[in-house]
mmCIF file of C-alpha atoms and ligand atoms in Angstrom:
data_model
loop_
_atom_site.group_PDB
_atom_site.id
_atom_site.type_symbol
_atom_site.label_atom_id
_atom_site.label_comp_id
_atom_site.label_asym_id
_atom_site.label_seq_id
_atom_site.Cartn_x
_atom_site.Cartn_y
_atom_site.Cartn_z
ATOM 1 C CA UNK A 13 122.666 40.402 160.981
ATOM 2 C CA UNK A 14 118.738 41.180 161.062
ATOM 3 C CA UNK A 15 119.050 42.667 164.382
ATOM 4 C CA UNK A 16 121.473 45.204 163.215
ATOM 5 C CA UNK A 17 118.879 46.666 161.729
ATOM 6 C CA UNK A 18 115.983 46.396 164.223
ATOM 7 C CA UNK A 19 117.622 47.468 167.141
ATOM 8 C CA UNK A 20 121.181 47.863 167.865
ATOM 9 C CA UNK A 21 122.558 50.881 169.431
ATOM 10 C CA UNK A 22 125.254 51.563 166.204
ATOM 11 C CA UNK A 23 127.641 53.103 168.792
ATOM 12 C CA UNK A 24 127.985 49.300 169.974
ATOM 13 C CA UNK A 25 127.985 48.353 166.671
ATOM 14 C CA UNK A 26 130.856 50.047 166.021
ATOM 15 C CA UNK A 27 132.991 49.467 168.830
ATOM 16 C CA UNK A 28 131.899 48.700 172.016
ATOM 17 C CA UNK A 29 130.389 50.439 175.132
ATOM 18 C CA UNK A 30 133.365 52.950 175.125
ATOM 19 C CA UNK A 31 132.679 54.733 171.873
ATOM 20 C CA UNK A 32 129.198 55.560 173.738
ATOM 21 C CA UNK A 33 131.102 58.550 174.962
ATOM 22 C CA UNK A 34 132.701 59.257 171.889
ATOM 23 C CA UNK A 35 129.764 59.402 169.414
ATOM 24 C CA UNK A 36 127.302 61.376 170.815
ATOM 25 C CA UNK A 37 125.504 61.606 167.659
ATOM 26 C CA UNK A 38 124.002 58.100 167.825
ATOM 27 C CA UNK A 39 121.673 57.018 170.419
ATOM 28 C CA UNK A 40 120.795 53.179 171.274
ATOM 29 C CA UNK A 41 117.825 54.381 170.252
ATOM 30 C CA UNK A 42 118.009 55.517 167.035
ATOM 31 C CA UNK A 43 116.290 53.791 164.249
ATOM 32 C CA UNK A 44 118.359 52.618 161.007
ATOM 33 C CA UNK A 45 118.438 55.153 157.863
ATOM 34 C CA UNK A 46 116.885 52.580 155.603
ATOM 35 C CA UNK A 47 114.277 52.031 158.244
ATOM 36 C CA UNK A 48 113.820 55.909 157.958
ATOM 37 C CA UNK A 49 113.705 56.083 154.163
ATOM 38 C CA UNK A 50 111.358 52.802 153.967
ATOM 39 C CA UNK A 51 109.041 54.326 155.669
ATOM 40 C CA UNK A 52 108.643 57.275 153.531
ATOM 41 C CA UNK A 53 109.278 54.950 150.390
ATOM 42 C CA UNK A 54 112.561 56.894 149.774
ATOM 43 C CA UNK A 55 116.097 55.961 148.836
ATOM 44 C CA UNK A 56 119.345 56.174 151.235
ATOM 45 C CA UNK A 57 122.258 54.570 149.284
ATOM 46 C CA UNK A 58 125.967 54.186 149.690
ATOM 47 C CA UNK A 59 128.858 54.078 146.930
ATOM 48 C CA UNK A 60 130.809 50.599 148.458
ATOM 49 C CA UNK A 61 133.940 48.854 147.196
ATOM 50 C CA UNK A 62 133.202 45.120 147.043
ATOM 51 C CA UNK A 63 136.303 43.773 148.662
ATOM 52 C CA UNK A 64 135.545 45.992 152.020
ATOM 53 C CA UNK A 65 131.868 44.661 152.661
ATOM 54 C CA UNK A 66 133.357 42.555 155.524
ATOM 55 C CA UNK A 67 133.588 43.465 159.629
ATOM 56 C CA UNK A 68 132.119 46.709 160.799
ATOM 57 C CA UNK A 69 132.558 48.368 157.375
ATOM 58 C CA UNK A 70 130.078 45.551 156.308
ATOM 59 C CA UNK A 71 127.671 45.554 158.933
ATOM 60 C CA UNK A 72 126.965 49.725 158.881
ATOM 61 C CA UNK A 73 126.557 49.311 155.178
ATOM 62 C CA UNK A 74 124.003 46.453 155.604
ATOM 63 C CA UNK A 75 122.359 48.380 158.411
ATOM 64 C CA UNK A 76 121.874 51.842 157.028
ATOM 65 C CA UNK A 77 121.417 51.898 153.928
ATOM 66 C CA UNK A 78 118.791 50.206 151.510
ATOM 67 C CA UNK A 79 120.540 50.608 148.098
ATOM 68 C CA UNK A 80 124.166 50.208 147.088
ATOM 69 C CA UNK A 81 126.127 51.670 144.207
ATOM 70 C CA UNK A 82 129.054 49.907 143.173
ATOM 71 C CA UNK A 83 131.790 53.002 143.094
ATOM 72 C CA UNK A 84 134.116 51.508 140.503
ATOM 73 C CA UNK A 85 132.824 48.237 139.828
ATOM 74 C CA UNK A 86 130.763 48.644 137.062
ATOM 75 C CA UNK A 87 132.802 50.963 135.070
ATOM 76 C CA UNK A 88 134.069 49.579 131.458
ATOM 77 C CA UNK A 89 137.636 49.987 132.774
ATOM 78 C CA UNK A 90 136.684 47.537 135.746
ATOM 79 C CA UNK A 91 134.667 44.869 133.721
ATOM 80 C CA UNK A 92 136.317 44.397 130.659
ATOM 81 C CA UNK A 93 140.106 45.721 131.289
ATOM 82 C CA UNK A 94 141.076 43.677 128.212
ATOM 83 C CA UNK A 95 138.851 43.478 125.102
ATOM 84 C CA UNK A 96 136.526 40.121 124.946
ATOM 85 C CA UNK A 97 137.766 39.498 128.826
ATOM 86 C CA UNK A 98 135.298 40.376 131.639
ATOM 87 C CA UNK A 99 135.954 40.753 134.925
ATOM 88 C CA UNK A 100 132.705 40.873 136.999
ATOM 89 C CA UNK A 101 133.910 39.416 140.201
ATOM 90 C CA UNK A 102 133.292 42.758 142.526
ATOM 91 C CA UNK A 103 130.047 43.816 140.852
ATOM 92 C CA UNK A 104 128.650 40.381 141.186
ATOM 93 C CA UNK A 105 129.794 40.341 145.010
ATOM 94 C CA UNK A 106 128.502 43.796 145.679
ATOM 95 C CA UNK A 107 124.976 42.685 143.981
ATOM 96 C CA UNK A 108 124.756 39.454 146.073
ATOM 97 C CA UNK A 109 125.500 41.324 149.000
ATOM 98 C CA UNK A 110 122.857 44.073 148.156
ATOM 99 C CA UNK A 111 120.344 40.982 147.008
ATOM 100 C CA UNK A 112 121.371 39.656 150.785
ATOM 101 C CA UNK A 113 120.685 42.519 152.657
ATOM 102 C CA UNK A 114 116.945 43.558 150.650
ATOM 103 C CA UNK A 115 118.988 46.134 149.411
ATOM 104 C CA UNK A 116 118.419 47.802 145.421
ATOM 105 C CA UNK A 117 121.555 48.592 143.671
ATOM 106 C CA UNK A 118 122.260 51.493 141.425
ATOM 107 C CA UNK A 119 124.122 50.360 138.410
ATOM 108 C CA UNK A 120 127.598 53.178 137.859
ATOM 109 C CA UNK A 121 127.856 53.563 135.121
ATOM 110 C CA UNK A 122 127.916 52.721 131.176
ATOM 111 C CA UNK A 123 128.993 55.435 128.695
ATOM 112 C CA UNK A 124 131.492 57.760 130.275
ATOM 113 C CA UNK A 125 134.596 59.512 128.880
ATOM 114 C CA UNK A 126 136.611 58.113 132.096
ATOM 115 C CA UNK A 127 137.894 55.364 133.915
ATOM 116 C CA UNK A 128 137.406 53.335 130.514
ATOM 117 C CA UNK A 129 140.036 50.786 129.235
ATOM 118 C CA UNK A 130 143.082 51.474 127.660
ATOM 119 C CA UNK A 131 142.463 49.360 124.794
ATOM 120 C CA UNK A 132 139.008 51.006 123.740
ATOM 121 C CA UNK A 133 140.503 54.538 124.552
ATOM 122 C CA UNK A 134 143.849 53.947 122.429
ATOM 123 C CA UNK A 135 142.404 52.496 119.574
ATOM 124 C CA UNK A 136 141.195 53.610 116.452
ATOM 125 C CA UNK A 137 137.737 53.186 115.232
ATOM 126 C CA UNK A 138 135.584 54.183 112.920
ATOM 127 C CA UNK A 139 132.010 55.648 113.816
ATOM 128 C CA UNK A 140 130.071 52.188 112.942
ATOM 129 C CA UNK A 141 132.735 50.425 115.272
ATOM 130 C CA UNK A 142 132.856 52.611 118.086
ATOM 131 C CA UNK A 143 129.366 52.512 117.740
ATOM 132 C CA UNK A 144 129.033 48.879 117.760
ATOM 133 C CA UNK A 145 131.662 48.796 120.722
ATOM 134 C CA UNK A 146 129.008 50.737 122.899
ATOM 135 C CA UNK A 147 126.106 49.274 122.036
ATOM 136 C CA UNK A 148 128.419 45.892 122.911
ATOM 137 C CA UNK A 149 129.196 46.824 126.202
ATOM 138 C CA UNK A 150 125.652 48.289 127.379
ATOM 139 C CA UNK A 151 123.787 44.872 126.104
ATOM 140 C CA UNK A 152 126.554 42.827 127.887
ATOM 141 C CA UNK A 153 126.380 44.603 131.214
ATOM 142 C CA UNK A 154 122.912 45.400 131.231
ATOM 143 C CA UNK A 155 121.942 42.141 130.416
ATOM 144 C CA UNK A 156 124.001 40.488 132.883
ATOM 145 C CA UNK A 157 122.482 42.204 135.770
ATOM 146 C CA UNK A 158 118.442 42.540 134.407
ATOM 147 C CA UNK A 159 116.372 42.406 136.656
ATOM 148 C CA UNK A 160 118.558 43.070 139.710
ATOM 149 C CA UNK A 161 119.346 46.746 139.112
ATOM 150 C CA UNK A 162 117.204 49.093 140.301
ATOM 151 C CA UNK A 163 118.241 52.142 137.955
ATOM 152 C CA UNK A 164 120.974 52.786 136.156
ATOM 153 C CA UNK A 165 123.798 56.024 135.441
ATOM 154 C CA UNK A 166 123.557 54.978 131.815
ATOM 155 C CA UNK A 167 125.408 58.156 130.546
ATOM 156 C CA UNK A 168 127.531 60.425 133.288
ATOM 157 C CA UNK A 169 128.779 63.502 133.065
ATOM 158 C CA UNK A 170 128.129 64.240 129.613
ATOM 159 C CA UNK A 171 128.401 68.109 129.901
ATOM 160 C CA UNK A 172 130.437 71.201 130.202
ATOM 161 C CA UNK A 173 130.105 73.813 132.942
ATOM 162 C CA UNK A 174 128.489 76.242 130.053
ATOM 163 C CA UNK A 175 126.109 73.199 128.918
ATOM 164 C CA UNK A 176 127.727 72.359 125.424
ATOM 165 C CA UNK A 177 128.267 68.605 125.350
ATOM 166 C CA UNK A 178 131.829 67.552 126.520
ATOM 167 C CA UNK A 179 134.734 66.704 124.082
ATOM 168 C CA UNK A 180 134.529 62.705 124.920
ATOM 169 C CA UNK A 181 135.102 59.453 122.766
ATOM 170 C CA UNK A 182 131.614 59.314 122.338
ATOM 171 C CA UNK A 183 130.736 62.781 122.015
ATOM 172 C CA UNK A 184 133.416 63.444 119.157
ATOM 173 C CA UNK A 185 132.988 59.662 117.578
ATOM 174 C CA UNK A 186 129.157 59.518 117.342
ATOM 175 C CA UNK A 187 127.721 62.844 117.649
ATOM 176 C CA UNK A 188 124.791 63.876 120.529
ATOM 177 C CA UNK A 189 122.849 60.685 119.050
ATOM 178 C CA UNK A 190 124.856 58.574 121.322
ATOM 179 C CA UNK A 191 123.097 59.693 124.120
ATOM 180 C CA UNK A 192 119.779 58.449 122.980
ATOM 181 C CA UNK A 193 121.113 55.241 121.839
ATOM 182 C CA UNK A 194 122.485 54.425 125.109
ATOM 183 C CA UNK A 195 119.101 54.652 126.037
ATOM 184 C CA UNK A 196 117.420 52.207 123.966
ATOM 185 C CA UNK A 197 119.803 49.773 124.035
ATOM 186 C CA UNK A 198 120.043 49.724 128.123
ATOM 187 C CA UNK A 199 116.083 49.970 128.232
ATOM 188 C CA UNK A 200 115.708 46.631 125.608
ATOM 189 C CA UNK A 201 118.349 44.721 127.774
ATOM 190 C CA UNK A 202 116.786 45.373 130.627
ATOM 191 C CA UNK A 203 113.321 46.887 130.220
ATOM 192 C CA UNK A 204 112.450 47.516 134.257
ATOM 193 C CA UNK A 205 115.787 49.034 135.191
ATOM 194 C CA UNK A 206 115.361 53.324 135.616
ATOM 195 C CA UNK A 207 117.587 54.792 133.266
ATOM 196 C CA UNK A 208 118.963 57.884 134.244
ATOM 197 C CA UNK A 209 121.466 60.571 132.775
ATOM 198 C CA UNK A 210 123.735 61.523 135.773
ATOM 199 C CA UNK A 211 125.764 64.732 136.236
ATOM 200 C CA UNK A 212 127.780 66.951 138.729
ATOM 201 C CA UNK A 213 127.450 70.904 139.207
ATOM 202 C CA UNK A 214 123.727 70.160 138.227
ATOM 203 C CA UNK A 215 122.920 70.483 141.381
ATOM 204 C CA UNK A 216 121.480 74.335 141.321
ATOM 205 C CA UNK A 217 119.311 76.072 138.267
ATOM 206 C CA UNK A 218 123.024 77.258 135.898
ATOM 207 C CA UNK A 219 123.794 76.744 132.292
ATOM 208 C CA UNK A 220 125.095 72.829 133.016
ATOM 209 C CA UNK A 221 121.762 72.005 134.451
ATOM 210 C CA UNK A 222 119.342 73.828 132.151
ATOM 211 C CA UNK A 223 121.455 71.820 129.074
ATOM 212 C CA UNK A 224 120.400 68.423 130.736
ATOM 213 C CA UNK A 225 116.877 69.983 131.654
ATOM 214 C CA UNK A 226 116.847 70.745 127.362
ATOM 215 C CA UNK A 227 118.374 67.354 126.928
ATOM 216 C CA UNK A 228 115.674 65.556 129.010
ATOM 217 C CA UNK A 229 112.828 67.446 127.406
ATOM 218 C CA UNK A 230 113.999 66.283 124.088
ATOM 219 C CA UNK A 231 114.606 62.788 124.522
ATOM 220 C CA UNK A 232 111.197 63.027 126.870
ATOM 221 C CA UNK A 233 109.663 64.546 123.747
ATOM 222 C CA UNK A 234 111.140 62.068 120.823
ATOM 223 C CA UNK A 235 110.029 58.892 123.336
ATOM 224 C CA UNK A 236 113.833 57.986 124.210
ATOM 225 C CA UNK A 237 113.291 55.479 127.472
ATOM 226 C CA UNK A 238 114.785 58.352 130.125
ATOM 227 C CA UNK A 239 113.074 57.907 133.413
ATOM 228 C CA UNK A 240 115.521 60.407 135.972
ATOM 229 C CA UNK A 241 118.371 62.431 136.366
ATOM 230 C CA UNK A 242 121.241 61.899 139.001
ATOM 231 C CA UNK A 243 122.406 65.219 140.391
ATOM 232 C CA UNK A 244 125.578 63.829 141.844
ATOM 233 C CA UNK A 245 126.071 66.703 144.421
ATOM 234 C CA UNK A 246 129.803 66.457 145.501
ATOM 235 C CA UNK A 247 129.450 69.755 146.999
ATOM 236 C CA UNK A 248 131.508 71.821 148.766
ATOM 237 C CA UNK A 249 131.133 73.070 152.295
ATOM 238 C CA UNK A 250 128.553 75.926 152.435
ATOM 239 C CA UNK A 251 127.842 76.228 149.172
ATOM 240 C CA UNK A 252 124.467 74.177 148.959
ATOM 241 C CA UNK A 253 122.585 75.922 146.224
ATOM 242 C CA UNK A 254 119.913 77.997 147.080
ATOM 243 C CA UNK A 255 117.774 76.616 143.802
ATOM 244 C CA UNK A 256 118.438 72.907 144.532
ATOM 245 C CA UNK A 257 114.432 72.320 145.322
ATOM 246 C CA UNK A 258 113.457 74.454 142.526
ATOM 247 C CA UNK A 259 115.823 72.240 140.374
ATOM 248 C CA UNK A 260 114.773 69.124 141.304
ATOM 249 C CA UNK A 261 110.862 70.114 140.866
ATOM 250 C CA UNK A 262 111.698 71.503 137.323
ATOM 251 C CA UNK A 263 113.009 68.270 136.627
ATOM 252 C CA UNK A 264 109.937 66.499 138.004
ATOM 253 C CA UNK A 265 107.671 68.307 136.185
ATOM 254 C CA UNK A 266 109.102 67.108 133.146
ATOM 255 C CA UNK A 267 108.029 63.868 134.331
ATOM 256 C CA UNK A 268 111.011 62.048 135.188
ATOM 257 C CA UNK A 269 112.427 60.911 138.549
ATOM 258 C CA UNK A 270 115.494 63.412 140.490
ATOM 259 C CA UNK A 271 118.280 61.135 142.328
ATOM 260 C CA UNK A 272 121.190 62.909 144.727
ATOM 261 C CA UNK A 273 123.738 59.816 143.339
ATOM 262 C CA UNK A 274 127.092 60.623 144.893
ATOM 263 C CA UNK A 275 126.521 62.935 147.943
ATOM 264 C CA UNK A 276 129.442 64.521 149.729
ATOM 265 C CA UNK A 277 130.320 68.092 151.429
ATOM 266 C CA UNK A 278 134.112 68.779 151.833
ATOM 267 C CA UNK A 279 135.676 70.681 153.644
ATOM 268 C CA UNK A 280 139.199 71.856 154.401
ATOM 269 C CA UNK A 281 141.202 69.359 157.019
ATOM 270 C CA UNK A 282 141.087 69.110 159.545
ATOM 271 C CA UNK A 283 137.015 69.187 160.157
ATOM 272 C CA UNK A 284 136.464 71.570 163.128
ATOM 273 C CA UNK A 285 133.279 71.312 165.489
ATOM 274 C CA UNK A 286 132.199 74.395 163.184
ATOM 275 C CA UNK A 287 132.663 72.962 160.059
ATOM 276 C CA UNK A 288 130.944 69.698 161.074
ATOM 277 C CA UNK A 289 127.679 71.417 162.378
ATOM 278 C CA UNK A 290 128.117 73.434 159.164
ATOM 279 C CA UNK A 291 128.160 69.919 157.357
ATOM 280 C CA UNK A 292 125.459 68.821 159.038
ATOM 281 C CA UNK A 293 123.194 71.430 158.160
ATOM 282 C CA UNK A 294 124.162 71.142 154.520
ATOM 283 C CA UNK A 295 122.967 67.368 154.930
ATOM 284 C CA UNK A 296 120.089 68.253 156.318
ATOM 285 C CA UNK A 297 119.423 70.875 153.254
ATOM 286 C CA UNK A 298 119.973 68.452 150.129
ATOM 287 C CA UNK A 299 118.144 65.860 152.368
ATOM 288 C CA UNK A 300 115.268 68.467 152.757
ATOM 289 C CA UNK A 301 115.226 69.838 149.241
ATOM 290 C CA UNK A 302 114.747 65.906 148.280
ATOM 291 C CA UNK A 303 112.262 64.929 150.581
ATOM 292 C CA UNK A 304 110.236 68.069 149.433
ATOM 293 C CA UNK A 305 109.433 66.768 146.089
ATOM 294 C CA UNK A 306 107.752 63.489 145.569
ATOM 295 C CA UNK A 307 109.870 62.513 142.279
ATOM 296 C CA UNK A 308 113.249 62.795 144.100
ATOM 297 C CA UNK A 309 113.298 59.212 144.895
ATOM 298 C CA UNK A 310 116.229 60.040 147.452
ATOM 299 C CA UNK A 311 119.665 59.927 148.484
ATOM 300 C CA UNK A 312 122.967 58.178 147.972
ATOM 301 C CA UNK A 313 126.802 59.357 149.612
ATOM 302 C CA UNK A 314 129.612 58.269 147.841
ATOM 303 C CA UNK A 315 130.759 56.175 150.440
ATOM 304 C CA UNK A 316 129.853 56.395 153.808
ATOM 305 C CA UNK A 317 132.749 56.881 155.700
ATOM 306 C CA UNK A 318 135.706 59.205 155.820
ATOM 307 C CA UNK A 319 138.086 56.206 155.782
ATOM 308 C CA UNK A 320 136.661 55.417 151.925
ATOM 309 C CA UNK A 321 136.159 58.878 150.580
ATOM 310 C CA UNK A 322 137.732 59.989 147.212
ATOM 311 C CA UNK A 323 137.950 63.189 148.410
ATOM 312 C CA UNK A 324 141.414 63.379 149.591
ATOM 313 C CA UNK A 325 143.165 62.292 146.640
ATOM 314 C CA UNK A 326 141.303 64.597 144.100
ATOM 315 C CA UNK A 327 140.694 67.779 145.913
ATOM 316 C CA UNK A 328 144.066 68.738 147.679
ATOM 317 C CA UNK A 329 143.589 69.674 151.691
ATOM 318 C CA UNK A 330 139.918 68.659 151.327
ATOM 319 C CA UNK A 331 138.136 65.772 153.087
ATOM 320 C CA UNK A 332 136.136 64.517 156.452
ATOM 321 C CA UNK A 333 133.015 64.552 153.543
ATOM 322 C CA UNK A 334 130.892 62.174 154.541
ATOM 323 C CA UNK A 335 128.541 61.215 157.534
ATOM 324 C CA UNK A 336 130.733 58.701 158.878
ATOM 325 C CA UNK A 337 133.567 59.750 160.080
ATOM 326 C CA UNK A 338 137.440 57.423 159.520
ATOM 327 C CA UNK A 339 136.766 55.088 162.531
ATOM 328 C CA UNK A 340 133.605 54.561 161.334
ATOM 329 C CA UNK A 341 131.440 56.649 164.218
ATOM 330 C CA UNK A 342 128.651 58.929 163.293
ATOM 331 C CA UNK A 343 129.263 62.251 162.693
ATOM 332 C CA UNK A 344 126.817 65.231 162.991
ATOM 333 C CA UNK A 345 125.503 64.918 159.242
ATOM 334 C CA UNK A 346 124.547 61.248 159.954
ATOM 335 C CA UNK A 347 122.081 63.052 162.675
ATOM 336 C CA UNK A 348 121.252 65.520 160.475
ATOM 337 C CA UNK A 349 120.056 62.281 157.703
ATOM 338 C CA UNK A 350 118.110 61.178 160.590
ATOM 339 C CA UNK A 351 116.462 64.314 161.575
ATOM 340 C CA UNK A 352 115.722 65.313 158.163
ATOM 341 C CA UNK A 353 113.698 61.288 157.391
ATOM 342 C CA UNK A 354 112.119 62.369 160.689
ATOM 343 C CA UNK A 355 110.901 65.738 160.025
ATOM 344 C CA UNK A 356 109.483 64.739 156.483
ATOM 345 C CA UNK A 357 107.202 62.286 158.239
ATOM 346 C CA UNK A 358 105.338 58.836 157.243
ATOM 347 C CA UNK A 359 105.000 58.451 153.307
ATOM 348 C CA UNK A 360 101.544 60.139 152.206
ATOM 349 C CA UNK A 361 98.814 57.518 152.997
ATOM 350 C CA UNK A 362 101.110 54.695 154.266
ATOM 351 C CA UNK A 363 99.718 54.113 157.670
ATOM 352 C CA UNK A 364 101.590 53.064 160.274
ATOM 353 C CA UNK A 365 104.177 51.517 158.225
ATOM 354 C CA UNK A 366 105.614 49.737 161.238
ATOM 355 C CA UNK A 367 108.477 48.128 159.796
ATOM 356 C CA UNK A 368 106.946 46.657 156.381
ATOM 357 C CA UNK A 369 107.372 49.375 154.337
ATOM 358 C CA UNK A 370 109.961 48.558 151.337
ATOM 359 C CA UNK A 371 111.666 50.975 149.161
ATOM 360 C CA UNK A 372 112.264 50.042 145.547
ATOM 361 C CA UNK A 373 111.459 47.251 143.386
ATOM 362 C CA UNK A 374 111.150 43.617 145.004
ATOM 363 C CA UNK A 375 114.816 42.189 144.464
ATOM 364 C CA UNK A 376 114.568 39.206 142.010
ATOM 365 C CA UNK A 377 114.724 35.538 143.749
ATOM 366 C CA UNK A 378 115.713 33.696 140.628
ATOM 367 C CA UNK A 379 119.096 33.454 140.427
ATOM 368 C CA UNK A 380 121.404 35.064 138.023
ATOM 369 C CA UNK A 381 122.564 32.753 134.791
ATOM 370 C CA UNK A 382 126.042 32.505 135.258
ATOM 371 C CA UNK A 383 127.194 30.315 132.711
HETATM 372 C C1 LIG B 6 135.539 58.104 141.369
HETATM 373 C C2 LIG B 6 135.777 56.732 142.438
HETATM 374 O O1 LIG B 6 135.140 57.548 143.934
HETATM 375 C C3 LIG B 6 137.159 56.647 142.359
HETATM 376 O O2 LIG B 6 137.750 55.532 143.336
HETATM 377 C C4 LIG B 6 138.197 56.544 141.613
HETATM 378 O O3 LIG B 6 139.339 56.948 141.355
HETATM 379 C C5 LIG B 6 137.323 57.647 140.625
HETATM 380 O O4 LIG B 6 136.164 57.991 140.041
HETATM 381 N N1 LIG B 6 132.201 61.518 139.529
HETATM 382 C C6 LIG B 6 131.496 60.166 139.545
HETATM 383 C C7 LIG B 6 132.502 58.727 139.818
HETATM 384 O O5 LIG B 6 130.560 59.843 138.535
HETATM 385 O O6 LIG B 6 131.816 57.675 139.235
HETATM 386 C C8 LIG B 6 133.516 58.960 140.297
HETATM 387 O O7 LIG B 6 133.909 57.819 141.583
HETATM 388 C C9 LIG B 6 133.281 60.641 141.466
HETATM 389 C C10 LIG B 6 133.056 61.462 140.592
#
């Protein structure tokens, strides 16, 4: 496995020599993305599905990325489909894979309006019951992985487009205070994990990102444990907001980290040489904006291959949103990410950083207690 990270041609890893002629964006001399990111102290992550982490797909996930986000495995509906009956299998598998590959894990997600179990959404709860259900959920899940998760998307998608709070099970039942409570409970369960609020359409300066900004400012002023904001960045081809870097900077100036958490750039199918070139320039723009702001910890893509992207199922006629194609071959967008990291130069003050730089916190050696 180590050799995959240190020298093998990506094209050769993928399918053999024949592909060297069909995958011109990868070269034998390519340094894996994760090594480029490590040298700059940045995260390059991907969402994954546990069952798929074998064979070539697993090899690339391990070779190219220094962070994994479970795409679905840690959502409430996945971990507690029946009240009191837990299913940690896929989440455990992803955490174990990450530890075996010296990757950090981004936990996703604890409090959301979607992908909740039906026993929860169909139940009738008093505010007190709802509050303790949420507290127990957070304590149980964050506690289970205490010391093993670098960052949690504690609250996901709390806002409407106009910056008002989204009407959800949580907001309707508990009021806006559910956000501060969730963060406080998560912090108690794992004081070392970085705690984030994550949302979409908050990449540029707009009403929604300003609401998020005001919330974070308020939480900070009240001493609520908030470490960062996640900009999902499910983007449309050619529409990277021009204020992306400015927006990242204003959050950084509040004293929180920023992560690009779910990057993809969807285009109208089928892709063309022109649309793939535009997509590469969009990926480059996102990476450049992040790399320009020290408190932007890095970026994660929402899976790395078009084979497993969520986009075609959710946006009719759209797809090809990721840096590797359906055959796991690197696309121009992959090359754009490489170029962005190379252009950013080494981490300031890092010296040569020849292969020894590490991103994130060290993975804890002690095994999790699973009894
Ligand atoms: C998506 C998953 O990728 C799909 O497999 C699932 O069917 C729906 O959810 N914002 C989020 C992610 O925060 O959790 C979503 O993931 C994509 C949008």
